[in-house]
XYZ file of N, CA and C in Angstrom:
369
model
N 222.800 114.181 72.506
C 222.583 115.188 72.186
C 221.928 114.934 71.103
N 220.450 114.977 70.747
C 220.079 114.797 69.174
C 220.286 116.375 68.190
N 220.777 116.054 67.332
C 220.976 117.253 66.302
C 220.134 117.376 65.215
N 219.210 117.691 64.605
C 218.903 117.827 63.231
C 219.284 118.854 62.508
N 220.935 118.704 61.795
C 221.259 119.688 61.426
C 220.421 120.780 60.109
N 219.360 120.167 59.769
C 218.549 120.830 58.766
C 217.517 122.313 59.456
N 217.773 121.815 60.512
C 217.067 122.857 61.839
C 217.655 124.608 61.854
N 217.293 125.367 61.697
C 217.862 126.550 62.235
C 218.105 127.067 64.161
N 219.456 127.177 64.314
C 219.448 127.088 66.076
C 218.390 128.301 66.142
N 218.548 129.093 65.396
C 217.813 130.647 65.687
C 216.425 130.460 66.213
N 215.670 129.194 65.926
C 214.542 129.087 65.947
C 213.940 128.211 67.136
N 214.934 128.172 67.916
C 215.156 127.790 69.217
C 215.234 129.113 70.446
N 214.849 128.294 71.834
C 215.080 129.341 72.939
C 216.117 128.696 73.799
N 216.009 127.437 73.684
C 217.425 126.700 74.713
C 217.747 125.995 74.038
N 219.261 125.724 74.606
C 220.114 124.206 74.127
C 220.607 123.785 75.281
N 220.040 122.408 75.099
C 220.328 121.702 76.142
C 220.858 120.835 75.646
N 222.421 120.357 76.278
C 223.080 119.277 76.104
C 224.013 118.960 77.335
N 223.467 117.515 77.590
C 224.233 116.526 78.603
C 224.863 115.838 78.173
N 225.700 116.190 76.932
C 226.527 114.792 76.490
C 228.235 114.853 77.152
N 228.846 114.286 76.594
C 230.192 113.957 77.000
C 231.317 115.240 77.224
N 230.604 115.708 76.278
C 231.939 117.441 75.470
C 233.714 116.831 75.662
N 233.877 115.937 74.804
C 235.012 115.752 75.052
C 235.872 116.937 74.592
N 235.653 118.033 73.813
C 236.338 119.038 73.998
C 235.491 120.171 73.584
N 236.080 121.567 73.624
C 234.901 122.740 73.329
C 234.574 122.211 72.276
N 233.274 122.353 72.622
C 232.330 121.532 71.476
C 231.444 122.705 70.602
N 231.239 122.649 69.396
C 230.701 123.395 68.510
C 229.137 124.247 68.664
N 228.713 122.907 69.130
C 226.881 122.786 69.062
C 226.314 124.301 70.447
N 227.331 124.167 71.482
C 226.829 124.790 72.654
C 227.087 126.307 71.949
N 228.085 126.639 71.556
C 228.767 127.787 70.843
C 227.828 128.597 69.941
N 227.423 127.719 69.149
C 226.314 128.150 68.218
C 225.350 128.450 68.339
N 224.633 127.590 69.143
C 223.108 127.992 69.890
C 223.423 129.674 70.402
N 224.258 129.412 71.429
C 224.075 130.738 72.149
C 224.477 131.901 71.144
N 225.229 131.968 70.358
C 225.058 132.507 68.982
C 224.122 132.819 68.432
N 223.119 131.966 68.319
C 221.929 132.040 67.490
C 220.815 132.550 68.311
N 220.930 132.765 70.158
C 219.966 133.533 70.961
C 219.720 132.635 71.924
N 220.155 131.249 71.910
C 219.347 130.336 72.609
C 220.056 130.334 74.305
N 219.328 130.149 75.239
C 219.839 130.276 76.238
C 220.590 128.287 76.578
N 221.887 128.326 76.817
C 222.596 127.358 76.984
C 222.496 126.614 78.155
N 221.922 125.327 78.537
C 222.318 124.665 79.425
C 223.306 123.446 79.432
N 224.113 123.137 80.042
C 224.942 122.206 80.086
C 225.268 121.477 81.378
N 225.682 120.153 81.333
C 226.419 119.339 82.037
C 227.872 119.967 82.017
N 228.803 119.669 83.554
C 230.116 119.292 83.617
C 230.404 118.232 83.572
N 230.472 117.637 82.196
C 231.388 116.606 81.537
C 232.144 117.147 81.254
N 232.957 116.376 80.846
C 234.691 116.955 80.146
C 234.845 118.295 79.943
N 235.269 118.653 79.066
C 236.121 120.137 78.423
C 234.712 121.361 79.357
N 233.771 120.573 79.027
C 232.507 121.822 79.958
C 232.670 121.871 81.337
N 233.432 121.013 82.014
C 234.056 121.447 83.811
C 234.830 122.434 83.449
N 235.456 122.976 82.325
C 236.903 124.143 82.272
C 236.174 125.555 82.301
N 236.202 126.450 82.825
C 235.645 127.126 82.736
C 236.917 128.406 81.378
N 237.778 127.473 81.167
C 238.907 128.619 79.806
C 238.013 127.495 78.867
N 237.135 126.342 78.700
C 236.638 125.709 77.599
C 235.406 126.340 77.097
N 234.523 126.533 78.115
C 233.573 126.601 78.243
C 232.615 127.883 78.901
N 232.848 128.850 78.984
C 232.998 129.793 80.407
C 231.623 130.368 80.083
N 230.412 129.612 80.564
C 229.147 129.878 80.835
C 228.955 130.456 82.381
N 227.976 130.979 82.605
C 227.918 131.330 83.880
C 227.626 129.940 84.644
N 227.894 129.805 86.220
C 227.356 128.708 86.649
C 226.225 128.018 86.284
N 225.331 128.518 86.865
C 223.671 128.985 86.945
C 223.567 127.597 85.752
N 224.133 127.570 84.695
C 223.779 127.186 83.712
C 224.319 125.465 83.360
N 225.187 125.500 84.117
C 225.965 124.398 84.199
C 225.853 123.554 85.122
N 225.341 121.957 85.223
C 225.335 121.010 86.310
C 226.039 120.224 86.250
N 226.758 119.806 87.348
C 227.889 118.575 87.847
C 226.577 117.269 87.895
N 225.834 117.220 88.563
C 224.733 115.971 88.449
C 223.419 116.231 88.012
N 223.030 115.074 87.594
C 221.915 115.236 87.030
C 220.434 115.482 87.836
N 220.328 116.834 88.150
C 219.414 117.201 89.301
C 217.818 117.569 88.477
N 217.214 116.589 88.222
C 216.164 116.849 87.581
C 215.287 118.353 88.055
N 215.355 118.247 89.442
C 214.338 119.666 89.534
C 214.754 120.778 89.605
N 216.379 120.961 89.463
C 216.715 121.953 89.107
C 216.542 122.334 87.690
N 217.403 121.188 87.306
C 217.081 121.627 85.498
C 215.827 121.981 85.245
N 214.568 121.184 85.349
C 213.513 121.381 85.418
C 213.091 123.155 85.381
N 213.601 123.644 86.828
C 212.905 124.640 87.483
C 213.650 126.058 86.370
N 214.971 125.652 85.812
C 215.869 126.727 85.039
C 215.037 126.703 84.076
N 214.759 125.501 83.077
C 214.219 125.386 82.025
C 212.986 126.451 82.167
N 211.888 126.224 82.972
C 210.947 126.671 83.078
C 210.959 128.670 83.196
N 212.134 128.648 84.036
C 211.948 130.037 84.164
C 212.673 131.000 82.991
N 213.687 129.851 82.219
C 213.870 130.275 80.495
C 213.255 130.339 79.915
N 211.908 129.903 79.934
C 210.963 129.670 78.780
C 209.832 131.293 79.226
N 210.002 131.471 80.741
C 208.713 132.438 81.190
C 209.874 133.904 80.912
N 210.990 134.249 81.214
C 211.157 134.847 81.325
C 212.891 134.815 80.221
N 212.947 134.999 79.220
C 213.763 134.266 77.687
C 214.307 135.561 77.663
N 214.228 136.870 77.684
C 214.966 138.042 77.546
C 215.940 138.342 78.837
N 215.755 137.761 79.498
C 216.411 138.116 80.793
C 217.593 137.113 81.011
N 217.283 135.993 80.851
C 218.323 134.888 81.008
C 218.788 134.963 78.849
N 218.983 135.300 78.280
C 219.839 135.483 77.109
C 220.238 136.778 77.324
N 220.334 137.546 78.318
C 221.416 138.169 78.516
C 222.488 137.924 79.040
N 222.327 136.726 80.350
C 223.613 136.391 80.394
C 224.335 135.417 79.942
N 223.606 135.068 79.036
C 224.277 134.870 77.575
C 225.673 135.557 76.823
N 225.330 137.218 77.227
C 226.621 137.928 76.553
C 227.668 138.002 76.574
N 228.175 137.754 78.050
C 229.696 137.400 78.033
C 230.034 136.038 77.213
N 229.179 135.186 77.139
C 229.694 133.797 76.577
C 229.783 134.226 75.183
N 228.943 134.829 74.851
C 228.762 135.427 73.150
C 230.223 135.934 73.080
N 230.306 136.825 74.076
C 231.446 137.903 73.040
C 233.132 136.849 73.286
N 232.940 135.944 74.259
C 234.376 134.888 74.351
C 234.273 134.481 73.403
N 233.014 133.877 72.820
C 233.013 133.158 71.450
C 233.457 133.713 69.909
N 232.952 134.951 70.017
C 233.064 136.249 68.836
C 234.665 136.236 69.422
N 235.134 136.770 70.224
C 236.543 136.684 70.801
C 237.679 136.121 70.212
N 237.088 134.330 70.188
C 237.866 133.658 69.576
C 238.209 133.495 68.404
N 237.058 133.878 67.383
C 237.059 133.818 66.085
C 238.699 135.417 65.928
N 238.536 135.885 66.687
C 239.484 137.342 66.398
C 240.864 136.710 66.539
N 241.380 135.884 67.836
C 242.037 135.201 68.372
C 242.596 134.301 67.008
N 241.936 133.588 66.726
C 242.624 132.474 65.453
C 242.793 133.250 64.311
N 241.820 134.588 64.075
C 242.924 134.808 62.587
C 243.845 135.228 62.697
N 244.082 136.005 64.444
C 245.451 136.894 64.586
C 246.762 135.474 64.553
N 246.324 133.927 64.875
C 246.917 132.863 65.191
C 247.708 132.439 63.677
N 246.340 132.295 63.110
C 247.174 132.295 61.686
C 247.527 133.077 60.849
N 247.502 133.934 60.794
C 248.047 135.135 60.435
C 249.708 135.224 61.011
N 249.612 134.924 61.936
C 251.379 134.910 62.513
C 251.871 134.143 62.299
N 251.589 132.578 61.880
C 252.028 131.298 61.571
C 252.130 131.749 60.057
N 251.344 132.115 59.238
C 251.532 132.838 57.694
C 252.749 133.459 57.464
N 252.911 134.324 58.516
C 254.234 135.419 58.789
C 255.409 134.917 58.868
N 255.120 133.898 59.687
C 256.609 133.217 60.107
C 257.155 132.113 59.057
N 255.948 131.712 58.077
C 256.140 130.622 57.154
C 256.940 131.103 56.405
N 256.509 132.272 55.813
C 256.740 133.155 54.443
C 257.979 133.660 55.030
N 258.106 134.208 55.605
C 259.476 134.646 56.679
C 260.809 133.611 56.185
N 260.275 132.018 56.830
C 261.201 130.727 56.917
C 261.620 130.502 55.744
N 260.348 130.775 54.345
C 260.909 130.427 53.190
C 262.123 131.526 52.183
N 261.583 133.334 52.732
C 261.945 133.491 52.135
C 263.568 133.762 52.640
N 264.205 132.782 54.139
C 265.278 132.688 54.746
C 266.015 131.673 53.984
N 264.896 130.572 53.379
C 265.705 129.830 53.074
C 265.906 130.072 51.450
N 265.296 130.688 50.670
C 265.410 131.037 49.184
C 266.746 132.110 49.435
N 267.269 132.891 50.473
C 268.055 133.688 50.403
C 269.329 132.995 50.993
N 269.530 131.985 52.000
C 270.402 131.370 52.175
C 270.970 130.332 50.628
N 269.850 130.178 49.781
C 269.802 128.704 48.857
C 269.761 127.449 49.145
N 269.011 127.757 50.086
C 268.369 125.926 50.744
C 267.794 125.484 49.757
């Protein structure tokens, strides 16, 4: 994957990534939120819907050039239609922020309560 950090992903209509996906990748998520149609392979974490819950038509197990080119052309011709298919993925991404905040808040509260418990017990 070639990424130019000075470029704004909102200027693009598609984001294509056939890299190894060692974990929940940031760039596909950022691209989806910027309005791109995300097309990826099923390597690594991208193979698991818990990590990358894209519709299956946008995930390729094998590098099938004809199918991939066809999808890219269709996405160019009917971008709005394909972009709508990213909505559930975008909702999932945004929900992760909410879940992370709740998790961090819970951890802070737990650490704070343990600190109070330590002070009260004289530790």
